[in-house]
């Protein structure tokens, strides 16, 4: 049901009603959460930019990419992103952090729990689906092309 409440309040209400444990990052409109799927655990962040009317949800890969593997993992992530409609993988080449990001411009008057749910759970499903492929590329067990085919075949 749409509401006139601030976006951040709607996000807090969603995660509370969906039984998530979370903490608010001090002096920020950002929540820190954890997700545990069958392929691993990742830290997540739900960030709101009220003035810009934006909601951004990040899931952070539990492994950092070693410096020597960043180019090949970057290729893998670009291959994934090419087929994505909602969201994308990011790789910080300076520290090896990988995250998946979903975001939307939000009209607070038409914001619903389903809108939030779609952004959050799409994000988590993508991290869950591609995390095994990320690990295969980092370990050198598969090329980016092979890992992409493997992870997309598993999803079917």
PDB file of C-alpha atoms in Angstrom:
ATOM      1  CA  UNK A   1       0.000   0.000   0.000  1.00  0.00           C
ATOM      2  CA  UNK A   2       1.485   3.386  -1.032  1.00  0.00           C
ATOM      3  CA  UNK A   3       2.407   5.872   1.659  1.00  0.00           C
ATOM      4  CA  UNK A   4       3.648   9.414   2.175  1.00  0.00           C
ATOM      5  CA  UNK A   5       6.318   8.402   4.696  1.00  0.00           C
ATOM      6  CA  UNK A   6       9.996   9.128   4.005  1.00  0.00           C
ATOM      7  CA  UNK A   7      11.711   6.473   1.901  1.00  0.00           C
ATOM      8  CA  UNK A   8      14.106   5.541   4.708  1.00  0.00           C
ATOM      9  CA  UNK A   9      11.208   4.887   7.095  1.00  0.00           C
ATOM     10  CA  UNK A  10       9.570   2.661   4.482  1.00  0.00           C
ATOM     11  CA  UNK A  11      12.817   0.710   4.079  1.00  0.00           C
ATOM     12  CA  UNK A  12      13.164   0.254   7.857  1.00  0.00           C
ATOM     13  CA  UNK A  13       9.528  -0.869   8.064  1.00  0.00           C
ATOM     14  CA  UNK A  14      10.024  -3.353   5.230  1.00  0.00           C
ATOM     15  CA  UNK A  15      13.053  -5.025   6.817  1.00  0.00           C
ATOM     16  CA  UNK A  16      11.381  -5.042  10.229  1.00  0.00           C
ATOM     17  CA  UNK A  17       8.212  -6.665   8.873  1.00  0.00           C
ATOM     18  CA  UNK A  18      10.279  -9.120   6.803  1.00  0.00           C
ATOM     19  CA  UNK A  19      12.101 -10.195  10.008  1.00  0.00           C
ATOM     20  CA  UNK A  20      15.597  -9.034   9.040  1.00  0.00           C
ATOM     21  CA  UNK A  21      18.187  -8.114  11.672  1.00  0.00           C
ATOM     22  CA  UNK A  22      19.883  -4.841  10.821  1.00  0.00           C
ATOM     23  CA  UNK A  23      21.756  -1.871  12.222  1.00  0.00           C
ATOM     24  CA  UNK A  24      21.707   1.691  10.996  1.00  0.00           C
ATOM     25  CA  UNK A  25      25.077   3.151  10.092  1.00  0.00           C
ATOM     26  CA  UNK A  26      25.636   6.244  12.249  1.00  0.00           C
ATOM     27  CA  UNK A  27      24.547   9.560  10.748  1.00  0.00           C
ATOM     28  CA  UNK A  28      23.581   7.896   7.462  1.00  0.00           C
ATOM     29  CA  UNK A  29      20.363   6.735   5.855  1.00  0.00           C
ATOM     30  CA  UNK A  30      21.937   3.306   5.426  1.00  0.00           C
ATOM     31  CA  UNK A  31      21.161  -0.048   7.010  1.00  0.00           C
ATOM     32  CA  UNK A  32      23.662  -2.870   7.354  1.00  0.00           C
ATOM     33  CA  UNK A  33      22.248  -6.394   7.055  1.00  0.00           C
ATOM     34  CA  UNK A  34      23.542  -9.918   6.557  1.00  0.00           C
ATOM     35  CA  UNK A  35      22.242 -12.568   4.188  1.00  0.00           C
ATOM     36  CA  UNK A  36      23.072 -16.267   4.338  1.00  0.00           C
ATOM     37  CA  UNK A  37      22.259 -18.296   1.259  1.00  0.00           C
ATOM     38  CA  UNK A  38      23.190 -21.802   0.222  1.00  0.00           C
ATOM     39  CA  UNK A  39      26.378 -20.515  -1.454  1.00  0.00           C
ATOM     40  CA  UNK A  40      27.610 -18.329   1.391  1.00  0.00           C
ATOM     41  CA  UNK A  41      27.027 -15.312   3.567  1.00  0.00           C
ATOM     42  CA  UNK A  42      27.309 -11.717   2.447  1.00  0.00           C
ATOM     43  CA  UNK A  43      27.006  -8.309   4.026  1.00  0.00           C
ATOM     44  CA  UNK A  44      24.289  -6.107   2.559  1.00  0.00           C
ATOM     45  CA  UNK A  45      23.582  -2.397   2.650  1.00  0.00           C
ATOM     46  CA  UNK A  46      20.268  -0.641   2.076  1.00  0.00           C
ATOM     47  CA  UNK A  47      20.975   3.005   1.307  1.00  0.00           C
ATOM     48  CA  UNK A  48      18.467   5.806   0.828  1.00  0.00           C
ATOM     49  CA  UNK A  49      19.104   9.218  -0.727  1.00  0.00           C
ATOM     50  CA  UNK A  50      15.943  11.067   0.247  1.00  0.00           C
ATOM     51  CA  UNK A  51      16.683  14.273  -1.657  1.00  0.00           C
ATOM     52  CA  UNK A  52      17.392  12.352  -4.874  1.00  0.00           C
ATOM     53  CA  UNK A  53      14.514   9.909  -4.151  1.00  0.00           C
ATOM     54  CA  UNK A  54      16.843   6.935  -4.598  1.00  0.00           C
ATOM     55  CA  UNK A  55      16.985   3.513  -2.965  1.00  0.00           C
ATOM     56  CA  UNK A  56      20.134   1.451  -3.509  1.00  0.00           C
ATOM     57  CA  UNK A  57      20.668  -2.097  -2.248  1.00  0.00           C
ATOM     58  CA  UNK A  58      24.119  -3.701  -2.252  1.00  0.00           C
ATOM     59  CA  UNK A  59      25.198  -7.244  -1.485  1.00  0.00           C
ATOM     60  CA  UNK A  60      28.941  -7.611  -0.937  1.00  0.00           C
ATOM     61  CA  UNK A  61      30.725 -10.771  -2.044  1.00  0.00           C
ATOM     62  CA  UNK A  62      32.290 -12.562   0.937  1.00  0.00           C
ATOM     63  CA  UNK A  63      35.657 -12.947  -0.839  1.00  0.00           C
ATOM     64  CA  UNK A  64      38.030 -10.244  -2.032  1.00  0.00           C
ATOM     65  CA  UNK A  65      39.581 -10.750  -5.427  1.00  0.00           C
ATOM     66  CA  UNK A  66      43.384 -11.051  -5.293  1.00  0.00           C
ATOM     67  CA  UNK A  67      45.179  -8.376  -7.297  1.00  0.00           C
ATOM     68  CA  UNK A  68      46.462 -10.948  -9.816  1.00  0.00           C
ATOM     69  CA  UNK A  69      42.903 -12.128 -10.597  1.00  0.00           C
ATOM     70  CA  UNK A  70      41.082  -8.775 -10.881  1.00  0.00           C
ATOM     71  CA  UNK A  71      41.248  -8.484 -14.668  1.00  0.00           C
ATOM     72  CA  UNK A  72      39.883 -11.978 -15.314  1.00  0.00           C
ATOM     73  CA  UNK A  73      37.186 -11.595 -12.636  1.00  0.00           C
ATOM     74  CA  UNK A  74      36.366  -8.171 -14.097  1.00  0.00           C
ATOM     75  CA  UNK A  75      35.828  -9.852 -17.465  1.00  0.00           C
ATOM     76  CA  UNK A  76      33.545 -12.427 -15.835  1.00  0.00           C
ATOM     77  CA  UNK A  77      31.474  -9.694 -14.172  1.00  0.00           C
ATOM     78  CA  UNK A  78      31.188  -7.732 -17.426  1.00  0.00           C
ATOM     79  CA  UNK A  79      29.946 -10.851 -19.192  1.00  0.00           C
ATOM     80  CA  UNK A  80      27.302 -11.278 -16.486  1.00  0.00           C
ATOM     81  CA  UNK A  81      26.314  -7.596 -16.591  1.00  0.00           C
ATOM     82  CA  UNK A  82      25.771  -7.674 -20.344  1.00  0.00           C
ATOM     83  CA  UNK A  83      22.722  -9.871 -19.810  1.00  0.00           C
ATOM     84  CA  UNK A  84      21.380  -8.141 -16.711  1.00  0.00           C
ATOM     85  CA  UNK A  85      18.245  -6.030 -16.783  1.00  0.00           C
ATOM     86  CA  UNK A  86      17.889  -5.025 -13.147  1.00  0.00           C
ATOM     87  CA  UNK A  87      21.171  -4.459 -11.339  1.00  0.00           C
ATOM     88  CA  UNK A  88      24.850  -5.011 -11.977  1.00  0.00           C
ATOM     89  CA  UNK A  89      28.057  -6.327 -10.476  1.00  0.00           C
ATOM     90  CA  UNK A  90      30.776  -3.847  -9.508  1.00  0.00           C
ATOM     91  CA  UNK A  91      34.444  -4.617  -8.884  1.00  0.00           C
ATOM     92  CA  UNK A  92      36.627  -2.193  -6.950  1.00  0.00           C
ATOM     93  CA  UNK A  93      39.974  -2.654  -8.660  1.00  0.00           C
ATOM     94  CA  UNK A  94      41.790  -0.954  -5.759  1.00  0.00           C
ATOM     95  CA  UNK A  95      40.815  -3.478  -3.055  1.00  0.00           C
ATOM     96  CA  UNK A  96      39.146  -6.403  -4.869  1.00  0.00           C
ATOM     97  CA  UNK A  97      35.666  -5.926  -3.398  1.00  0.00           C
ATOM     98  CA  UNK A  98      32.781  -7.251  -5.503  1.00  0.00           C
ATOM     99  CA  UNK A  99      29.215  -6.164  -4.924  1.00  0.00           C
ATOM    100  CA  UNK A 100      25.899  -6.488  -6.679  1.00  0.00           C
ATOM    101  CA  UNK A 101      23.824  -3.319  -6.852  1.00  0.00           C
ATOM    102  CA  UNK A 102      20.138  -2.793  -7.518  1.00  0.00           C
ATOM    103  CA  UNK A 103      18.652   0.679  -7.390  1.00  0.00           C
ATOM    104  CA  UNK A 104      15.627   2.709  -8.293  1.00  0.00           C
ATOM    105  CA  UNK A 105      14.298   6.214  -8.292  1.00  0.00           C
ATOM    106  CA  UNK A 106      11.398   6.077  -5.874  1.00  0.00           C
ATOM    107  CA  UNK A 107       8.213   8.094  -5.728  1.00  0.00           C
ATOM    108  CA  UNK A 108       7.490   8.090  -1.971  1.00  0.00           C
ATOM    109  CA  UNK A 109       3.757   8.434  -2.671  1.00  0.00           C
ATOM    110  CA  UNK A 110       3.676   5.175  -4.634  1.00  0.00           C
ATOM    111  CA  UNK A 111       6.331   3.208  -2.726  1.00  0.00           C
ATOM    112  CA  UNK A 112       5.145  -0.248  -1.683  1.00  0.00           C
ATOM    113  CA  UNK A 113       6.680  -3.166   0.184  1.00  0.00           C
ATOM    114  CA  UNK A 114       6.579  -5.110  -3.109  1.00  0.00           C
ATOM    115  CA  UNK A 115       8.780  -2.485  -4.795  1.00  0.00           C
ATOM    116  CA  UNK A 116      11.362  -2.796  -2.025  1.00  0.00           C
ATOM    117  CA  UNK A 117      11.076  -6.584  -1.995  1.00  0.00           C
ATOM    118  CA  UNK A 118      11.703  -6.816  -5.750  1.00  0.00           C
ATOM    119  CA  UNK A 119      14.909  -4.752  -5.521  1.00  0.00           C
ATOM    120  CA  UNK A 120      16.218  -6.603  -2.464  1.00  0.00           C
ATOM    121  CA  UNK A 121      15.426 -10.176  -3.454  1.00  0.00           C
ATOM    122  CA  UNK A 122      16.457  -9.766  -7.094  1.00  0.00           C
ATOM    123  CA  UNK A 123      19.799  -8.566  -5.775  1.00  0.00           C
ATOM    124  CA  UNK A 124      20.223 -11.492  -3.392  1.00  0.00           C
ATOM    125  CA  UNK A 125      19.226 -14.031  -6.048  1.00  0.00           C
ATOM    126  CA  UNK A 126      21.878 -12.666  -8.421  1.00  0.00           C
ATOM    127  CA  UNK A 127      24.649 -12.816  -5.804  1.00  0.00           C
ATOM    128  CA  UNK A 128      23.529 -16.322  -4.855  1.00  0.00           C
ATOM    129  CA  UNK A 129      23.456 -17.444  -8.502  1.00  0.00           C
ATOM    130  CA  UNK A 130      26.829 -16.053  -9.558  1.00  0.00           C
ATOM    131  CA  UNK A 131      28.900 -16.487  -6.372  1.00  0.00           C
ATOM    132  CA  UNK A 132      29.985 -20.034  -7.354  1.00  0.00           C
ATOM    133  CA  UNK A 133      31.182 -18.706 -10.727  1.00  0.00           C
ATOM    134  CA  UNK A 134      33.105 -15.886  -9.059  1.00  0.00           C
ATOM    135  CA  UNK A 135      34.855 -18.474  -6.894  1.00  0.00           C
ATOM    136  CA  UNK A 136      35.640 -20.675  -9.922  1.00  0.00           C
ATOM    137  CA  UNK A 137      37.246 -17.758 -11.767  1.00  0.00           C
ATOM    138  CA  UNK A 138      39.217 -16.610  -8.700  1.00  0.00           C
ATOM    139  CA  UNK A 139      40.536 -20.146  -8.152  1.00  0.00           C
ATOM    140  CA  UNK A 140      41.491 -20.453 -11.819  1.00  0.00           C
ATOM    141  CA  UNK A 141      39.371 -23.584 -12.211  1.00  0.00           C
ATOM    142  CA  UNK A 142      37.365 -22.018 -15.057  1.00  0.00           C
ATOM    143  CA  UNK A 143      37.663 -19.210 -17.568  1.00  0.00           C
ATOM    144  CA  UNK A 144      35.083 -16.395 -17.450  1.00  0.00           C
ATOM    145  CA  UNK A 145      33.219 -17.973 -20.395  1.00  0.00           C
ATOM    146  CA  UNK A 146      33.144 -21.415 -18.783  1.00  0.00           C
ATOM    147  CA  UNK A 147      32.076 -20.072 -15.389  1.00  0.00           C
ATOM    148  CA  UNK A 148      29.283 -18.031 -16.967  1.00  0.00           C
ATOM    149  CA  UNK A 149      27.954 -21.051 -18.846  1.00  0.00           C
ATOM    150  CA  UNK A 150      28.187 -23.155 -15.682  1.00  0.00           C
ATOM    151  CA  UNK A 151      26.358 -20.678 -13.425  1.00  0.00           C
ATOM    152  CA  UNK A 152      23.649 -19.931 -15.963  1.00  0.00           C
ATOM    153  CA  UNK A 153      23.073 -23.653 -16.623  1.00  0.00           C
ATOM    154  CA  UNK A 154      22.680 -24.268 -12.887  1.00  0.00           C
ATOM    155  CA  UNK A 155      19.999 -21.559 -12.734  1.00  0.00           C
ATOM    156  CA  UNK A 156      17.852 -23.185 -15.418  1.00  0.00           C
TER     157      UNK A 156
END
